[in-house]
Tab-separated table of C-alpha atoms in Angstrom:
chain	number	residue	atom	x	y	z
A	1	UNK	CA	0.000	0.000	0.000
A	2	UNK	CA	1.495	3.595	-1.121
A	3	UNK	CA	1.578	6.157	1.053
A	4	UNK	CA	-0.830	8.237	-0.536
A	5	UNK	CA	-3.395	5.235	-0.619
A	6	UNK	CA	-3.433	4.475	3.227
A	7	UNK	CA	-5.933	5.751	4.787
A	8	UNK	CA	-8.012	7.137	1.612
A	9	UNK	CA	-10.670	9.346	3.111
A	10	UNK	CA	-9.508	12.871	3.302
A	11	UNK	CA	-9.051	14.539	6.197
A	12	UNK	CA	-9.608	18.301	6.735
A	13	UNK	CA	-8.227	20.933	9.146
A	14	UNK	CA	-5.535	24.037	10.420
A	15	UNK	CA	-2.135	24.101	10.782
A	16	UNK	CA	-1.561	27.059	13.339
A	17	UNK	CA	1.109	28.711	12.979
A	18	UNK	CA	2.390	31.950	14.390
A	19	UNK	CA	5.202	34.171	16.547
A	20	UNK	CA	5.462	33.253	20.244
A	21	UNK	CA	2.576	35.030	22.382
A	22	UNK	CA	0.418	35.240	19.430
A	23	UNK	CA	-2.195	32.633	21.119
A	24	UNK	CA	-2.176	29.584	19.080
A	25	UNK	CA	-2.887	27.569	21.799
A	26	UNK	CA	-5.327	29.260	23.050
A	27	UNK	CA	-7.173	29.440	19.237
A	28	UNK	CA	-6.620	25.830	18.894
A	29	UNK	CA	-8.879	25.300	22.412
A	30	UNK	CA	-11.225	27.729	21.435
A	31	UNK	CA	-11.896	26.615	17.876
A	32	UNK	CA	-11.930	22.833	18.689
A	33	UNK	CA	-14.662	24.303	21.244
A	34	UNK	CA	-16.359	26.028	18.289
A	35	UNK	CA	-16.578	23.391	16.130
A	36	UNK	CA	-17.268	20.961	18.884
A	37	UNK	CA	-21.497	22.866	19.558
A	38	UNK	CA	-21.110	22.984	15.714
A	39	UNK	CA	-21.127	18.989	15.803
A	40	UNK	CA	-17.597	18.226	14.087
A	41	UNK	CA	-15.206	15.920	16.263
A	42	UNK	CA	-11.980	17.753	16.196
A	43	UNK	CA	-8.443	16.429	17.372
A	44	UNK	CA	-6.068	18.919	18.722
A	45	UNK	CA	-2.400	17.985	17.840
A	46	UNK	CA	0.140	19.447	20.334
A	47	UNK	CA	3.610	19.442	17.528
A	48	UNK	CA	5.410	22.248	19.802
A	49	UNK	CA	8.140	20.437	21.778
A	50	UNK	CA	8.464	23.258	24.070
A	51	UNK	CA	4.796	23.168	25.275
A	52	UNK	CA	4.404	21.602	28.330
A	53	UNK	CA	1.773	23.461	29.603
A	54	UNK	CA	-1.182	22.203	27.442
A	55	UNK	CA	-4.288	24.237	29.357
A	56	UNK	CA	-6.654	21.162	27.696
A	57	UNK	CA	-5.509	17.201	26.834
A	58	UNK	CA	-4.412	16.732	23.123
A	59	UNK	CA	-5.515	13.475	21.103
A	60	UNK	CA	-1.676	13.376	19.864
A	61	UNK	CA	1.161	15.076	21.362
A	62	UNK	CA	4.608	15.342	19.894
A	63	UNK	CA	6.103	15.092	23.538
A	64	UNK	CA	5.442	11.371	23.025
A	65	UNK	CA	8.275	11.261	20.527
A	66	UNK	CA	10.702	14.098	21.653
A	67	UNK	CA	10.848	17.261	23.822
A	68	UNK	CA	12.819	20.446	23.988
A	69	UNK	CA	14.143	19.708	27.221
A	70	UNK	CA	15.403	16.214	26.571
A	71	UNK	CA	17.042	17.468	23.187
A	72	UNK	CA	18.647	20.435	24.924
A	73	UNK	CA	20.125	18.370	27.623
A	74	UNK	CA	21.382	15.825	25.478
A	75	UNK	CA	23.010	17.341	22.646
A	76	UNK	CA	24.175	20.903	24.410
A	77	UNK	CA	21.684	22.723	22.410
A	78	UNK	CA	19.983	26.176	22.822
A	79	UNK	CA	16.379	26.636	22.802
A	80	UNK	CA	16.212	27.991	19.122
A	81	UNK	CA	18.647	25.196	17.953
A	82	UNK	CA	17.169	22.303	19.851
A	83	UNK	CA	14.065	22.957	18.709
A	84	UNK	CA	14.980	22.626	14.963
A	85	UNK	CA	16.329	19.706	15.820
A	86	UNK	CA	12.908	18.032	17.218
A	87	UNK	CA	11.265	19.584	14.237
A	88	UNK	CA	13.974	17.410	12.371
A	89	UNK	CA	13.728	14.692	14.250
A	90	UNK	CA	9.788	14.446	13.572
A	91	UNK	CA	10.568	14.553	9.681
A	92	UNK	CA	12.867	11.398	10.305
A	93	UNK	CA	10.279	9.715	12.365
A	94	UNK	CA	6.989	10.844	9.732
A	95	UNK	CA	5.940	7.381	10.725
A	96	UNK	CA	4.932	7.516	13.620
A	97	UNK	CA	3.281	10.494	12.848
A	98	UNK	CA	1.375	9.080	10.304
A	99	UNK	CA	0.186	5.748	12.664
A	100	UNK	CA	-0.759	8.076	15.141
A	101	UNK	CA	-2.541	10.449	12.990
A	102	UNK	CA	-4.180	7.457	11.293
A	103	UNK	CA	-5.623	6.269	14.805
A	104	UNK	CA	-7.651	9.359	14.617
A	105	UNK	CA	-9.650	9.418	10.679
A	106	UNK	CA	-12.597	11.039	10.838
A	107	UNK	CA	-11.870	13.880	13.081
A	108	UNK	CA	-11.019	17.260	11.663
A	109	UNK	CA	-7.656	18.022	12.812
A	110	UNK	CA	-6.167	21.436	14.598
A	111	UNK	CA	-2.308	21.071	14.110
A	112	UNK	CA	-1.239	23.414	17.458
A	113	UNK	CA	2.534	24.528	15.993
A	114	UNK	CA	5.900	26.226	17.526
A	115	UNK	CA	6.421	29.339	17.636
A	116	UNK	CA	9.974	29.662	15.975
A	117	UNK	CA	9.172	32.187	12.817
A	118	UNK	CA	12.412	30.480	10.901
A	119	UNK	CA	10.137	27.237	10.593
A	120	UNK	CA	7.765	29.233	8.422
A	121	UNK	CA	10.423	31.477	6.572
A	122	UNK	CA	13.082	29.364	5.464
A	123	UNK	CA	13.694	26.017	7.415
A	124	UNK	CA	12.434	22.861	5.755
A	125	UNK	CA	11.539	20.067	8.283
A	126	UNK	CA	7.978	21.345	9.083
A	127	UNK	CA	7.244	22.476	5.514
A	128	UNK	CA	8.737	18.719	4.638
A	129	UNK	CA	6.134	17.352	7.421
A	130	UNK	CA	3.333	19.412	5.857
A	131	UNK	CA	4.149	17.835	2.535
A	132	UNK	CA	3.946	14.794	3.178
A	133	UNK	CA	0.240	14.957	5.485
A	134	UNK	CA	-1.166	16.559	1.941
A	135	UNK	CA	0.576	12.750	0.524
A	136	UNK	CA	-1.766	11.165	3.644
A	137	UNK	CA	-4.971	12.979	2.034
A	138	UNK	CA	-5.190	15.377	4.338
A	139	UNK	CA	-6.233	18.630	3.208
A	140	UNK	CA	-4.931	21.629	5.394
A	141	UNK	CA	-5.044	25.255	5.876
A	142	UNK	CA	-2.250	27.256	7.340
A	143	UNK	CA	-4.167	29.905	10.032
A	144	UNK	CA	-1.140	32.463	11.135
A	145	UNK	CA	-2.092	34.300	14.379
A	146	UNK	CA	-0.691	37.780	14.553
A	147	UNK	CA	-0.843	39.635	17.649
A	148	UNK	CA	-3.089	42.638	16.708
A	149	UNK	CA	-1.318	44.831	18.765
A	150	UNK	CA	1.399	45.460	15.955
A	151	UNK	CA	-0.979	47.561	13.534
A	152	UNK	CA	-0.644	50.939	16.691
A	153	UNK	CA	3.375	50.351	15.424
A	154	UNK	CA	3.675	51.249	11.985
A	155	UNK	CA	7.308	50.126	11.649
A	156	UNK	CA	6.037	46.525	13.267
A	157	UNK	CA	3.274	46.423	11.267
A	158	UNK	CA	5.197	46.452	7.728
A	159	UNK	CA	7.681	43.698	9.397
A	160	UNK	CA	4.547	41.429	9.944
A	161	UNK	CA	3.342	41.934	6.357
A	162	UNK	CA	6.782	41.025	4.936
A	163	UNK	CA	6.845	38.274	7.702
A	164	UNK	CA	2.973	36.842	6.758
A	165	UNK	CA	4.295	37.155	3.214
A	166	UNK	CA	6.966	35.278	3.668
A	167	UNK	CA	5.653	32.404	5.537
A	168	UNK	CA	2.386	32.251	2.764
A	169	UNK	CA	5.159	31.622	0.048
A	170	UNK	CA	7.394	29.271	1.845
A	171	UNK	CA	5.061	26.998	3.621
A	172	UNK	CA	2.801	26.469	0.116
A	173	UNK	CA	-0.591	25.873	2.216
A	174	UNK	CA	-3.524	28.017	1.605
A	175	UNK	CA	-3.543	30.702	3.939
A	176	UNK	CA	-5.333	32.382	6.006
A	177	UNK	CA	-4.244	35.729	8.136
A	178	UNK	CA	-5.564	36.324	11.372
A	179	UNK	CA	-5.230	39.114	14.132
A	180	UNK	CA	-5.464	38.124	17.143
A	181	UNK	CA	-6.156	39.550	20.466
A	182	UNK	CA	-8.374	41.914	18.799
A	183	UNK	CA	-10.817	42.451	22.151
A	184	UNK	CA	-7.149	44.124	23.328
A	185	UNK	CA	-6.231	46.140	20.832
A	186	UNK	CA	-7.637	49.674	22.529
A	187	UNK	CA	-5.089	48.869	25.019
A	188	UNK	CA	-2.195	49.248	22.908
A	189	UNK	CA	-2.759	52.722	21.787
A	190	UNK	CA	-4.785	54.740	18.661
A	191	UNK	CA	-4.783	53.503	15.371
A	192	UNK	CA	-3.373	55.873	12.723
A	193	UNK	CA	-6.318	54.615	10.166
A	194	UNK	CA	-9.547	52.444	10.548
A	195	UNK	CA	-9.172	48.960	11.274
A	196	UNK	CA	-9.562	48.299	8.029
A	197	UNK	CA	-6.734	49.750	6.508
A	198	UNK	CA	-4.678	46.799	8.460
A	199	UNK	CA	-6.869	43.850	7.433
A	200	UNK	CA	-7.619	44.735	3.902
A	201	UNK	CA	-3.800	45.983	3.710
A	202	UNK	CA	-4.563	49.330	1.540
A	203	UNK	CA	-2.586	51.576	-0.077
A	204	UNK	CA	0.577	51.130	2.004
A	205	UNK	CA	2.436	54.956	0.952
A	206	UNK	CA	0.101	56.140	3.710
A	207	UNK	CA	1.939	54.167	6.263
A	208	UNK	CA	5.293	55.120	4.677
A	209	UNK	CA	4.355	58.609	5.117
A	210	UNK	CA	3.669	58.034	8.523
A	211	UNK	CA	6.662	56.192	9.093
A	212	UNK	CA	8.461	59.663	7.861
A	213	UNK	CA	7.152	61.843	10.509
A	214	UNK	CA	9.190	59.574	13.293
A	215	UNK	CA	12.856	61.039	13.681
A	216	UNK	CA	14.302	57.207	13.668
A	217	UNK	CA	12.600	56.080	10.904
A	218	UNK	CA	12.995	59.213	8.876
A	219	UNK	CA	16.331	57.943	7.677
A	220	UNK	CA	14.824	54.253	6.304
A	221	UNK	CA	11.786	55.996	4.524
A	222	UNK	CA	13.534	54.614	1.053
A	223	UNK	CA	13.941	50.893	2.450
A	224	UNK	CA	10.370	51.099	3.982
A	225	UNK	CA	9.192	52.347	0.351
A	226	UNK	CA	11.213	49.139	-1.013
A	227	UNK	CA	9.498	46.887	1.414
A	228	UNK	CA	6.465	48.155	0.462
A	229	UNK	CA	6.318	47.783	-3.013
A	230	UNK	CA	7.439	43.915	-2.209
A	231	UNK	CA	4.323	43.255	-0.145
A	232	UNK	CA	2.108	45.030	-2.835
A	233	UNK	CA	3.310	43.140	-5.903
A	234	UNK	CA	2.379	40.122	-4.689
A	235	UNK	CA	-0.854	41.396	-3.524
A	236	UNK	CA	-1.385	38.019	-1.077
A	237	UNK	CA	-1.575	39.770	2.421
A	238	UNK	CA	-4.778	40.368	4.091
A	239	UNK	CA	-6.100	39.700	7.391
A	240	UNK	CA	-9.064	38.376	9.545
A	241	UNK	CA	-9.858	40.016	12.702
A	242	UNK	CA	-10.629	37.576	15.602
A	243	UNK	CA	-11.389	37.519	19.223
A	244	UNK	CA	-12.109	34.297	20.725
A	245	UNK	CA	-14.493	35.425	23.106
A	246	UNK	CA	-16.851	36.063	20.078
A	247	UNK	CA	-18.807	33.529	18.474
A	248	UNK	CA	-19.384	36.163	15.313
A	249	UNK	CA	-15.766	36.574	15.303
A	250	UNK	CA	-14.836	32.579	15.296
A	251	UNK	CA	-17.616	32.042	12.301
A	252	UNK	CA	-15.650	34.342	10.336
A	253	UNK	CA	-12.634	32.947	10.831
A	254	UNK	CA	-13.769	29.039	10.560
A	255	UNK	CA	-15.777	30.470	7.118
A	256	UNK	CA	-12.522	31.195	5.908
A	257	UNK	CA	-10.643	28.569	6.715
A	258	UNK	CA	-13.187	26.069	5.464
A	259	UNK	CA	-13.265	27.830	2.238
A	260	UNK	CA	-9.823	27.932	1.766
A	261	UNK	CA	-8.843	24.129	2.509
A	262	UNK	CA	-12.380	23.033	0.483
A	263	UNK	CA	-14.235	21.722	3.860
A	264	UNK	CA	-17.197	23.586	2.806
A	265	UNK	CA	-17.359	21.767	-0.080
A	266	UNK	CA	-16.898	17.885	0.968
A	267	UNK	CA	-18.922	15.406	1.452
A	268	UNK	CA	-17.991	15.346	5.779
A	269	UNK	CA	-21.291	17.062	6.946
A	270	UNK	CA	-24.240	18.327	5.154
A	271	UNK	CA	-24.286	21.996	4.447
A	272	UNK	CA	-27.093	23.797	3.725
A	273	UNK	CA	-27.529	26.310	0.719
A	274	UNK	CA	-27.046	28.853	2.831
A	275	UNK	CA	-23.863	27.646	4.898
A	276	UNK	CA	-22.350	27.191	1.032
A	277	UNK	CA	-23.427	30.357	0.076
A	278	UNK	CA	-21.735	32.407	2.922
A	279	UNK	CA	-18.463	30.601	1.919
A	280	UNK	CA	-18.150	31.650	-1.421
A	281	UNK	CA	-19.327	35.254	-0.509
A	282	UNK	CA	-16.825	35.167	2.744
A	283	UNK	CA	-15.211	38.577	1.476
A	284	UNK	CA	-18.578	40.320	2.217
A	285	UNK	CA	-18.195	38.045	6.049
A	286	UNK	CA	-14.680	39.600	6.707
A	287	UNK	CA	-16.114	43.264	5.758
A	288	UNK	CA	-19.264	42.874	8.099
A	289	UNK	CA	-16.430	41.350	10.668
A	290	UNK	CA	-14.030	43.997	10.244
A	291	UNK	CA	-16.943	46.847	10.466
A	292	UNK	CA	-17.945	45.182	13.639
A	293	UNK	CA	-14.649	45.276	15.391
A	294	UNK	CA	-13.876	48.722	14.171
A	295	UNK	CA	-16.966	50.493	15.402
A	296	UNK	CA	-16.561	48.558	18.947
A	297	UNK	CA	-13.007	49.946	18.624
A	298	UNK	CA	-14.323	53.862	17.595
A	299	UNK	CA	-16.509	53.343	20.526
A	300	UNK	CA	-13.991	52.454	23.321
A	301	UNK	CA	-12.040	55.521	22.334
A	302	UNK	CA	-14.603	57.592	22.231
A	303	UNK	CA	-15.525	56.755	25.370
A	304	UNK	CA	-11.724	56.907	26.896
A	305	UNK	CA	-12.357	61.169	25.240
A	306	UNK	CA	-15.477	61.488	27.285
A	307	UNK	CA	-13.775	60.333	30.359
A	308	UNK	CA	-10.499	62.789	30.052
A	309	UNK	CA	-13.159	65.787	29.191
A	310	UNK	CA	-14.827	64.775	32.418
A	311	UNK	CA	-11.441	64.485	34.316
A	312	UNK	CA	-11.136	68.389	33.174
């Protein structure tokens, strides 16, 4: 039996990927929570070797098979080396992974990731391990958490877009952006433009322009320009708001996931017409999303004026 033939049935779900602190773990927990009232069984699998604190059991955890500690201890290694090593180390062993994983068929799968960004941007072994679970029929979409809190930082903000853009061409999944934290964001300061100016990633000049009026940054305007004009050629960047404390919010992102790795359209649960329909329409979803979020985010700071005028 091939590779490709064992286990025939396709199998849908996320990879989650992201920078430390970006809450993939927690968005793993939430969503499997999600999907769990929305009737789908859903396997979390744990592949960060340096999580040990798992809030909620997994159904597969790559700490059966190696852990950050163990490899650090062993070898002499530091925490960013010894954890390219485990990655490593689970492309050598992509057998076990694959008897686990086929001990689970018929769940839809939430692959909880590391947080190293080099695994996304130019290190093979977990792009090799994605490979070969799309050679297991299983059909994945990469969800890449960024910590909202980067769009009040204009100079962070364009490193996350060249970061997100990055990742989208060297993984080779289809992808789907997401900012996270979003119920925090009025905690990290004003926004320079509307909310969606960062998800819909507009005309990016304005930012530069910005950018110029900051004495330390005055002096990189022309690299920032250069940067720029590299995120909009390839026109792939966009992002989904989300807050996992609302339901609205995880339906958008789910929506977008499903239509991006084709669960909407297989044959694992019946959709409605309308459940379809809002799938292939998601842009007009992520609009309503984004307007949401953004006029719950005009209102906090409105109301954070009303209480300084008070103060005076």
């Amino acid at each position: 039996m091939s590779e490709g033939s064992r286990g025939s049935s396709l199998a849908f779900g996320q990879v989650v990927i992201g920078p430390p602190g970006s809450g993939k773990t927690s968005y793993c927990h939430a969503m499997r929570d999600f999907l769990g009232r929305l009737g789908r069984s859903v396997a979390v699998v744990n592949l960060d070797p340096a999580n040990e604190a798992l809030p909620c059991p997994c159904a597969l955890d790559i700490g059966e098979l190696v852990t950050l500690p163990d490899v650090m201890a062993s070898l002499g290694l530091g925490p960013n080396g010894g954890l390219l090593y485990c990655m490593e180390y689970l492309e050598a062993n992509a057998d076990w992974l694959r008897d686990r994983l086929q001990e689970l068929r018929g769940h839809y799968f939430l692959f909880d990731c590391p947080g190293q960004v080099e695994l996304y941007t130019h290190h093979e072994a977990l792009k090799n391990v994605l490979a070969q679970l799309a050679k297991w029929n299983f059909r994945l979409a990469a969800v890449h958490l960024v910590d909202s809190h980067y769009c009040t930082d204009p100079g962070k903000f364009i490193s996350v877009l060249c970061t997100s853009l990055s990742t989208m061409l060297h993984v080779e999944l289809p992808h789907v952006n997401v900012l996270s934290k979003m119920d925090l964001i009025e905690q990290y300061g004003k926004l320079a433009f509307n909310l969606d100016y960062y998800t819909e990633v507009l005309d990016l000049s304005y930012l530069v322009d910005h950018l110029a009026s900051d004495p330390f940054f005055r002096n990189f305007r022309r690299l920032n320009e250069k940067l720029v004009e590299v995120i909009e050629d390839y026109s792939l960047v966009s992002f989904v708001p989300l807050n996992i404390q609302d339901k609205q919010s995880m339906r958008q992102v789910m929506q977008a996931v499903d239509k991006a790795n084709g669960y909407s359209f297989g044959d694992q649960e019946h959709h409605s017409l309308e459940v379809l329909m809002s799938a292939a329409v998601g842009a007009d979803f992520h609009f309503s999303s984004t307007l949401a979020v953004q006029e719950k985010y005009v209102q906090s700071q409105d109301k954070a004026v009303e209480e300084e005028v008070m103060d005076l």
